[in-house]
Each structure stands twice: as structure tokens, then as C-alpha cells.
């Protein structure tokens, strides 16, 4: 297999990303890996799926064979202790102020990107965007029991629930497809949550029309994301569906076979740099 991610130098890749950001043609797609820039002792929220699974196990111990599998642990708690118990534990874990990472600060300071996708459950970007001058709001994925047949909810900058029509007027949409602790504690996390959404996502039903509109013709920039799990690849692929045919991902070091194939299939050029260094260089190029 040809590693197409190595065909461009890092300088060329960064120049292309910066040009796209200046033109508001790039959609940043943020994963929990941004928190890897913080030492565990200085980060009060989980920095990845494994750490979150460990936090959940500390509250309700799951069987040993599934203890490292986040969606399975969440499903165990939901099935044995009720969904309200799972949501209450997640609220306790994520409704706290996390130190701002350089990635979050940089994204919030960008010149009004049309959309930012954030697949973790924290409120760091929400808090930072509240201090920006441009209009914004967020769209959050919700579990089916919470939504009574809906797939998402819309929230204004003050956390008030609004209509889908309001989102069309926002300069920046913060799209949280997995939900978030604030303002309402919406979570896509358990096996049953993902079974429901994955049965529909290929035909795009769970993805809001305004998200589909804003991704059209645009490039995605994946930050703090890995694609070694099927759910990660499915969300990354389906959210970027019918967008541009060129994207980028900042991933340092060795790729798994599944990750390498995913990047090649979807024309995602890899920037093989530490995330913090990549953000510094892209930020300097944007100016």
C-alpha cells in the first residue's frame, strides 16, 4: 500500500491548511486527544476513552472482560443501574472546569470557522466561544430515549434550547455529535446508543441539515483523533460525507493498518507531528 500521507512535506501541508482556514473552508474536527497535552494529574476530566472507562468502573464495576471497552461499560451501567444513573455519573465527571489546552484556545480564536466538530463530552470550547465576538451556538447528539424520536438538540450561546432554524444564522456552529455535559447532559456513549445511530447514519438521518450544508465543499482537519476503532472511523467518515475530496489529520507516529487504510480511502493527508507543535506552526501560518 502506498503511503500517500508522506507525499507532501509538512511545510506544504501546513501552508494548505492555513490557506483553507483563512478562507473559512476548513472544518476542524476535534477528538479527546487534545487533552493528552495535559498531564493526567493536571486534567480533572478523562483524556481518552480508556480513562473514561476507568472512571465509570470506579463508580460501578463492570465485568473484567469489558472493563476497558467504554461503550460496553456504559451499557452495563445503563442496563444494571438505569440510564439516569449513567447520566448522573457522566455529569459528575464532565461538569467541571478543565484547563484549556492550546488546541482549544487556538480553535476558539480562529476567525469564525463555519463549523467546529467536537466529539468529546467536555464544555471547554463552549466556554471559550462564549467570549468571542461572533455569533455561535451548538448542536448536540442525544440518545434516543432522551430525544423522543429526535437525533439532536440545538442550544444558543446561553444554553437555552432553540429551534433548528436558529442555527442557520450562527457564524460558527459547534457540532457535538456525541453530546456534552452542558447545558443538558446529553450523551451518546452506550452500545445501545450507537446501535441506534449507526443503523441510520449511512443514510445521514442523524446528521442535521445545517451540518450537511456547512460541510459541503469544505475540507476537514482532524485534531486529537485516532481511527483505530470502527465507531471513530464511521463518525469521521459520515460527518465528512459529501464534503471536499481532500482533508488532513494531525497524527504523530505509527498508524495501525486500519488507520492507514482509512486515511488512504478518504484522501486524508497526515501531518506527522506532535499535536502541540502542529498547532503552533499552523497558527503561525494563519497569522
mmCIF file of C-alpha atoms in Angstrom:
data_model
loop_
_atom_site.group_PDB
_atom_site.id
_atom_site.type_symbol
_atom_site.label_atom_id
_atom_site.label_comp_id
_atom_site.label_asym_id
_atom_site.label_seq_id
_atom_site.Cartn_x
_atom_site.Cartn_y
_atom_site.Cartn_z
ATOM 1 C CA UNK A 1 0.000 0.000 0.000
ATOM 2 C CA UNK A 2 1.395 3.402 -0.937
ATOM 3 C CA UNK A 3 1.594 5.808 1.988
ATOM 4 C CA UNK A 4 0.053 8.863 0.340
ATOM 5 C CA UNK A 5 0.406 10.780 3.605
ATOM 6 C CA UNK A 6 4.132 11.191 3.002
ATOM 7 C CA UNK A 7 3.954 12.725 -0.470
ATOM 8 C CA UNK A 8 3.847 16.308 0.797
ATOM 9 C CA UNK A 9 6.319 18.000 3.120
ATOM 10 C CA UNK A 10 4.983 19.313 6.417
ATOM 11 C CA UNK A 11 5.576 22.884 5.240
ATOM 12 C CA UNK A 12 3.385 22.382 2.184
ATOM 13 C CA UNK A 13 0.659 20.684 4.214
ATOM 14 C CA UNK A 14 0.654 23.477 6.786
ATOM 15 C CA UNK A 15 0.525 26.135 4.068
ATOM 16 C CA UNK A 16 -2.508 24.437 2.520
ATOM 17 C CA UNK A 17 -4.289 24.093 5.873
ATOM 18 C CA UNK A 18 -3.618 27.726 6.750
ATOM 19 C CA UNK A 19 -4.933 28.936 3.412
ATOM 20 C CA UNK A 20 -8.115 26.934 3.904
ATOM 21 C CA UNK A 21 -8.612 28.278 7.414
ATOM 22 C CA UNK A 22 -8.189 31.862 6.236
ATOM 23 C CA UNK A 23 -10.816 31.253 3.559
ATOM 24 C CA UNK A 24 -13.189 29.641 6.107
ATOM 25 C CA UNK A 25 -13.112 26.457 4.052
ATOM 26 C CA UNK A 26 -11.811 24.165 6.798
ATOM 27 C CA UNK A 27 -13.905 22.352 9.416
ATOM 28 C CA UNK A 28 -11.810 21.449 12.482
ATOM 29 C CA UNK A 29 -12.781 18.039 13.894
ATOM 30 C CA UNK A 30 -11.609 17.689 17.490
ATOM 31 C CA UNK A 31 -11.178 14.492 19.479
ATOM 32 C CA UNK A 32 -10.242 13.873 23.113
ATOM 33 C CA UNK A 33 -6.572 13.580 22.182
ATOM 34 C CA UNK A 34 -6.204 17.325 22.693
ATOM 35 C CA UNK A 35 -6.192 16.607 26.413
ATOM 36 C CA UNK A 36 -3.128 14.396 26.005
ATOM 37 C CA UNK A 37 -1.233 17.705 26.011
ATOM 38 C CA UNK A 38 -2.030 17.935 29.728
ATOM 39 C CA UNK A 39 -0.501 15.666 32.400
ATOM 40 C CA UNK A 40 -3.108 13.369 33.934
ATOM 41 C CA UNK A 41 -2.590 14.984 37.350
ATOM 42 C CA UNK A 42 -3.475 18.405 35.910
ATOM 43 C CA UNK A 43 -6.561 17.313 33.986
ATOM 44 C CA UNK A 44 -9.688 16.697 36.073
ATOM 45 C CA UNK A 45 -11.595 15.107 33.185
ATOM 46 C CA UNK A 46 -10.713 11.903 31.305
ATOM 47 C CA UNK A 47 -8.312 12.455 28.423
ATOM 48 C CA UNK A 48 -9.418 9.473 26.345
ATOM 49 C CA UNK A 49 -11.927 6.629 26.184
ATOM 50 C CA UNK A 50 -9.847 4.302 28.356
ATOM 51 C CA UNK A 51 -9.564 6.847 31.166
ATOM 52 C CA UNK A 52 -13.309 7.465 30.976
ATOM 53 C CA UNK A 53 -13.999 3.713 31.147
ATOM 54 C CA UNK A 54 -11.802 3.550 34.247
ATOM 55 C CA UNK A 55 -13.752 6.401 35.861
ATOM 56 C CA UNK A 56 -17.039 4.640 35.148
ATOM 57 C CA UNK A 57 -15.694 1.369 36.551
ATOM 58 C CA UNK A 58 -14.743 3.189 39.734
ATOM 59 C CA UNK A 59 -18.416 4.048 40.209
ATOM 60 C CA UNK A 60 -19.975 0.775 39.022
ATOM 61 C CA UNK A 61 -17.590 -2.117 38.459
ATOM 62 C CA UNK A 62 -18.211 -3.879 35.152
ATOM 63 C CA UNK A 63 -17.142 -7.493 34.412
ATOM 64 C CA UNK A 64 -13.440 -7.866 33.751
ATOM 65 C CA UNK A 65 -13.802 -8.866 30.115
ATOM 66 C CA UNK A 66 -15.339 -5.496 29.169
ATOM 67 C CA UNK A 67 -13.740 -3.120 31.671
ATOM 68 C CA UNK A 68 -11.588 -1.365 29.067
ATOM 69 C CA UNK A 69 -14.402 -1.013 26.488
ATOM 70 C CA UNK A 70 -16.132 2.318 27.041
ATOM 71 C CA UNK A 71 -19.379 1.626 25.225
ATOM 72 C CA UNK A 72 -19.749 -1.781 26.881
ATOM 73 C CA UNK A 73 -19.073 -0.390 30.365
ATOM 74 C CA UNK A 74 -21.624 2.359 29.773
ATOM 75 C CA UNK A 75 -24.136 -0.226 28.575
ATOM 76 C CA UNK A 76 -23.544 -2.353 31.675
ATOM 77 C CA UNK A 77 -24.283 0.614 33.947
ATOM 78 C CA UNK A 78 -27.329 1.591 31.898
ATOM 79 C CA UNK A 79 -28.711 -1.960 31.976
ATOM 80 C CA UNK A 80 -27.974 -2.719 35.633
ATOM 81 C CA UNK A 81 -28.467 0.678 37.273
ATOM 82 C CA UNK A 82 -30.720 2.622 34.824
ATOM 83 C CA UNK A 83 -29.899 5.305 32.285
ATOM 84 C CA UNK A 84 -30.353 8.061 34.858
ATOM 85 C CA UNK A 85 -27.528 6.593 36.917
ATOM 86 C CA UNK A 86 -25.201 6.553 33.910
ATOM 87 C CA UNK A 87 -26.051 10.153 33.022
ATOM 88 C CA UNK A 88 -25.564 11.291 36.629
ATOM 89 C CA UNK A 89 -22.090 9.708 36.738
ATOM 90 C CA UNK A 90 -21.138 11.333 33.437
ATOM 91 C CA UNK A 91 -22.374 14.715 34.655
ATOM 92 C CA UNK A 92 -20.249 14.348 37.773
ATOM 93 C CA UNK A 93 -17.196 13.507 35.669
ATOM 94 C CA UNK A 94 -17.535 16.191 32.994
ATOM 95 C CA UNK A 95 -19.316 19.127 34.635
ATOM 96 C CA UNK A 96 -16.129 20.701 35.886
ATOM 97 C CA UNK A 97 -13.679 23.212 34.525
ATOM 98 C CA UNK A 98 -10.825 21.591 32.658
ATOM 99 C CA UNK A 99 -7.634 23.540 31.985
ATOM 100 C CA UNK A 100 -7.731 24.966 28.465
ATOM 101 C CA UNK A 101 -5.404 23.132 26.114
ATOM 102 C CA UNK A 102 -3.505 25.029 23.397
ATOM 103 C CA UNK A 103 -5.722 23.282 20.828
ATOM 104 C CA UNK A 104 -8.983 24.504 22.359
ATOM 105 C CA UNK A 105 -7.636 28.039 22.776
ATOM 106 C CA UNK A 106 -6.443 28.140 19.167
ATOM 107 C CA UNK A 107 -9.737 26.855 17.757
ATOM 108 C CA UNK A 108 -11.752 29.400 19.722
ATOM 109 C CA UNK A 109 -9.501 32.195 18.422
ATOM 110 C CA UNK A 110 -9.909 31.303 14.744
ATOM 111 C CA UNK A 111 -11.740 33.866 12.570
ATOM 112 C CA UNK A 112 -15.280 32.431 12.836
ATOM 113 C CA UNK A 113 -14.959 28.979 11.266
ATOM 114 C CA UNK A 114 -18.334 27.949 9.819
ATOM 115 C CA UNK A 115 -18.329 24.797 11.929
ATOM 116 C CA UNK A 116 -16.246 23.014 14.549
ATOM 117 C CA UNK A 117 -16.912 19.343 15.289
ATOM 118 C CA UNK A 118 -16.046 18.202 18.829
ATOM 119 C CA UNK A 119 -16.610 14.530 19.700
ATOM 120 C CA UNK A 120 -15.710 14.638 23.422
ATOM 121 C CA UNK A 121 -18.140 15.354 26.266
ATOM 122 C CA UNK A 122 -16.477 18.396 27.905
ATOM 123 C CA UNK A 123 -17.523 22.041 27.684
ATOM 124 C CA UNK A 124 -14.142 23.665 27.022
ATOM 125 C CA UNK A 125 -14.966 25.003 23.556
ATOM 126 C CA UNK A 126 -18.404 26.121 24.689
ATOM 127 C CA UNK A 127 -16.815 28.158 27.466
ATOM 128 C CA UNK A 128 -14.203 29.699 25.174
ATOM 129 C CA UNK A 129 -16.633 30.523 22.362
ATOM 130 C CA UNK A 130 -18.773 32.416 24.869
ATOM 131 C CA UNK A 131 -16.006 35.029 24.945
ATOM 132 C CA UNK A 132 -15.801 35.542 21.186
ATOM 133 C CA UNK A 133 -17.468 38.404 19.286
ATOM 134 C CA UNK A 134 -19.106 36.335 16.556
ATOM 135 C CA UNK A 135 -22.445 34.571 16.810
ATOM 136 C CA UNK A 136 -22.418 30.880 17.567
ATOM 137 C CA UNK A 137 -24.453 28.054 19.023
ATOM 138 C CA UNK A 138 -24.205 24.326 19.387
ATOM 139 C CA UNK A 139 -25.909 21.218 18.084
ATOM 140 C CA UNK A 140 -25.679 18.127 20.260
ATOM 141 C CA UNK A 141 -26.375 14.488 19.525
ATOM 142 C CA UNK A 142 -28.728 12.850 22.017
ATOM 143 C CA UNK A 143 -29.518 9.297 22.972
ATOM 144 C CA UNK A 144 -32.788 8.059 21.532
ATOM 145 C CA UNK A 145 -34.598 7.785 24.880
ATOM 146 C CA UNK A 146 -33.765 11.419 25.604
ATOM 147 C CA UNK A 147 -34.841 12.621 22.195
ATOM 148 C CA UNK A 148 -38.299 11.073 21.774
ATOM 149 C CA UNK A 149 -37.534 10.416 18.139
ATOM 150 C CA UNK A 150 -35.181 13.362 17.589
ATOM 151 C CA UNK A 151 -31.490 12.903 16.881
ATOM 152 C CA UNK A 152 -30.130 16.291 18.035
ATOM 153 C CA UNK A 153 -30.943 19.339 20.102
ATOM 154 C CA UNK A 154 -29.961 22.956 19.383
ATOM 155 C CA UNK A 155 -28.678 25.397 22.027
ATOM 156 C CA UNK A 156 -27.971 29.117 21.898
ATOM 157 C CA UNK A 157 -24.878 30.675 23.498
ATOM 158 C CA UNK A 158 -26.668 30.987 26.849
ATOM 159 C CA UNK A 159 -27.566 27.299 26.880
ATOM 160 C CA UNK A 160 -31.217 27.858 26.048
ATOM 161 C CA UNK A 161 -32.724 25.265 23.730
ATOM 162 C CA UNK A 162 -33.618 26.793 20.367
ATOM 163 C CA UNK A 163 -35.025 25.633 17.042
ATOM 164 C CA UNK A 164 -33.167 24.211 14.068
ATOM 165 C CA UNK A 165 -33.958 27.406 12.173
ATOM 166 C CA UNK A 166 -31.898 29.465 14.619
ATOM 167 C CA UNK A 167 -28.732 27.522 13.743
ATOM 168 C CA UNK A 168 -28.754 28.774 10.160
ATOM 169 C CA UNK A 169 -27.916 32.273 11.389
ATOM 170 C CA UNK A 170 -24.923 31.347 13.520
ATOM 171 C CA UNK A 171 -21.497 32.312 12.167
ATOM 172 C CA UNK A 172 -19.990 29.285 13.910
ATOM 173 C CA UNK A 173 -21.737 26.018 14.693
ATOM 174 C CA UNK A 174 -20.229 23.906 17.463
ATOM 175 C CA UNK A 175 -21.379 20.407 16.486
ATOM 176 C CA UNK A 176 -21.115 17.873 19.314
ATOM 177 C CA UNK A 177 -22.325 14.622 17.702
ATOM 178 C CA UNK A 178 -21.654 12.588 20.861
ATOM 179 C CA UNK A 179 -23.399 15.087 23.133
ATOM 180 C CA UNK A 180 -21.966 17.096 26.015
ATOM 181 C CA UNK A 181 -22.260 17.528 29.752
ATOM 182 C CA UNK A 182 -23.615 21.048 29.348
ATOM 183 C CA UNK A 183 -26.108 22.524 29.156
ATOM 184 C CA UNK A 184 -28.380 19.484 29.428
ATOM 185 C CA UNK A 185 -26.274 16.346 29.900
ATOM 186 C CA UNK A 186 -26.807 14.716 26.503
ATOM 187 C CA UNK A 187 -24.687 11.614 25.896
ATOM 188 C CA UNK A 188 -24.168 9.124 23.097
ATOM 189 C CA UNK A 189 -21.997 6.578 24.867
ATOM 190 C CA UNK A 190 -23.549 3.143 25.395
ATOM 191 C CA UNK A 191 -23.740 0.222 22.995
ATOM 192 C CA UNK A 192 -27.486 0.769 22.574
ATOM 193 C CA UNK A 193 -26.946 4.461 21.758
ATOM 194 C CA UNK A 194 -24.559 3.618 18.973
ATOM 195 C CA UNK A 195 -26.593 0.698 17.626
ATOM 196 C CA UNK A 196 -29.466 3.101 17.040
ATOM 197 C CA UNK A 197 -27.436 5.841 15.401
ATOM 198 C CA UNK A 198 -25.269 3.509 13.313
ATOM 199 C CA UNK A 199 -28.334 1.923 11.740
ATOM 200 C CA UNK A 200 -29.287 5.333 10.328
ATOM 201 C CA UNK A 201 -26.068 7.255 9.861
ATOM 202 C CA UNK A 202 -25.250 5.781 6.452
ATOM 203 C CA UNK A 203 -28.345 7.486 5.047
ATOM 204 C CA UNK A 204 -27.440 10.610 7.058
ATOM 205 C CA UNK A 205 -30.691 10.792 9.053
ATOM 206 C CA UNK A 206 -28.986 11.672 12.381
ATOM 207 C CA UNK A 207 -26.885 14.472 10.845
ATOM 208 C CA UNK A 208 -28.701 17.840 10.844
ATOM 209 C CA UNK A 209 -29.401 19.582 7.556
ATOM 210 C CA UNK A 210 -27.400 22.675 8.543
ATOM 211 C CA UNK A 211 -24.365 20.485 9.293
ATOM 212 C CA UNK A 212 -24.729 18.804 5.905
ATOM 213 C CA UNK A 213 -24.943 22.223 4.284
ATOM 214 C CA UNK A 214 -21.885 23.655 6.024
ATOM 215 C CA UNK A 215 -19.650 20.708 5.247
ATOM 216 C CA UNK A 216 -20.378 20.905 1.513
ATOM 217 C CA UNK A 217 -17.196 21.588 -0.449
ATOM 218 C CA UNK A 218 -15.142 22.065 2.715
ATOM 219 C CA UNK A 219 -12.029 20.307 3.987
ATOM 220 C CA UNK A 220 -11.850 18.615 7.383
ATOM 221 C CA UNK A 221 -8.910 18.953 9.765
ATOM 222 C CA UNK A 222 -8.802 16.104 12.310
ATOM 223 C CA UNK A 223 -7.092 17.038 15.577
ATOM 224 C CA UNK A 224 -6.653 14.796 18.624
ATOM 225 C CA UNK A 225 -8.386 11.920 16.811
ATOM 226 C CA UNK A 226 -7.386 8.326 16.243
ATOM 227 C CA UNK A 227 -9.170 5.969 13.868
ATOM 228 C CA UNK A 228 -8.296 2.530 15.203
ATOM 229 C CA UNK A 229 -11.886 1.793 16.286
ATOM 230 C CA UNK A 230 -14.831 1.284 13.942
ATOM 231 C CA UNK A 231 -17.043 3.871 15.659
ATOM 232 C CA UNK A 232 -14.320 6.519 15.287
ATOM 233 C CA UNK A 233 -13.943 5.753 11.588
ATOM 234 C CA UNK A 234 -17.688 5.692 10.983
ATOM 235 C CA UNK A 235 -18.277 9.074 12.613
ATOM 236 C CA UNK A 236 -15.265 10.603 10.883
ATOM 237 C CA UNK A 237 -16.417 9.314 7.502
ATOM 238 C CA UNK A 238 -20.143 10.019 7.804
ATOM 239 C CA UNK A 239 -19.850 13.525 9.247
ATOM 240 C CA UNK A 240 -17.498 14.486 6.412
ATOM 241 C CA UNK A 241 -19.605 12.778 3.738
ATOM 242 C CA UNK A 242 -20.233 14.812 0.574
ATOM 243 C CA UNK A 243 -17.702 17.448 1.617
ATOM 244 C CA UNK A 244 -14.441 18.123 -0.231
ATOM 245 C CA UNK A 245 -12.295 15.276 -1.509
ATOM 246 C CA UNK A 246 -9.255 16.497 0.431
ATOM 247 C CA UNK A 247 -8.693 16.518 4.205
ATOM 248 C CA UNK A 248 -5.913 16.495 6.819
ATOM 249 C CA UNK A 249 -5.217 14.745 10.123
ATOM 250 C CA UNK A 250 -2.560 15.536 12.702
ATOM 251 C CA UNK A 251 -1.433 12.095 13.914
ATOM 252 C CA UNK A 252 2.068 11.537 15.236
ATOM 253 C CA UNK A 253 3.889 8.240 14.943
ATOM 254 C CA UNK A 254 2.917 4.811 13.740
ATOM 255 C CA UNK A 255 -0.536 4.190 12.304
ATOM 256 C CA UNK A 256 -2.487 0.976 12.697
ATOM 257 C CA UNK A 257 -3.378 -0.833 9.468
ATOM 258 C CA UNK A 258 -7.000 0.253 9.845
ATOM 259 C CA UNK A 259 -5.980 3.878 10.338
ATOM 260 C CA UNK A 260 -3.654 3.883 7.333
ATOM 261 C CA UNK A 261 -6.376 2.367 5.164
ATOM 262 C CA UNK A 262 -8.951 4.877 6.442
ATOM 263 C CA UNK A 263 -6.700 7.835 5.610
ATOM 264 C CA UNK A 264 -5.918 6.466 2.165
ATOM 265 C CA UNK A 265 -9.538 5.680 1.305
ATOM 266 C CA UNK A 266 -10.746 9.147 2.211
ATOM 267 C CA UNK A 267 -7.801 11.168 0.892
ATOM 268 C CA UNK A 268 -6.781 12.399 4.330
ATOM 269 C CA UNK A 269 -3.226 13.687 4.322
ATOM 270 C CA UNK A 270 -1.425 13.016 7.567
ATOM 271 C CA UNK A 271 0.670 15.663 9.309
ATOM 272 C CA UNK A 272 3.086 13.526 11.323
ATOM 273 C CA UNK A 273 3.867 15.989 14.106
ATOM 274 C CA UNK A 274 3.126 16.296 17.810
ATOM 275 C CA UNK A 275 -0.264 17.973 18.130
ATOM 276 C CA UNK A 276 1.007 20.951 20.115
ATOM 277 C CA UNK A 277 3.787 21.645 17.617
ATOM 278 C CA UNK A 278 1.414 21.266 14.666
ATOM 279 C CA UNK A 279 -0.987 23.807 16.153
ATOM 280 C CA UNK A 280 1.852 26.275 16.728
ATOM 281 C CA UNK A 281 3.020 26.001 13.149
ATOM 282 C CA UNK A 282 -0.456 26.155 11.620
ATOM 283 C CA UNK A 283 -1.309 29.121 13.849
ATOM 284 C CA UNK A 284 1.833 30.972 12.758
ATOM 285 C CA UNK A 285 0.969 30.315 9.106
ATOM 286 C CA UNK A 286 -2.582 31.608 9.576
ATOM 287 C CA UNK A 287 -1.142 34.749 11.176
#
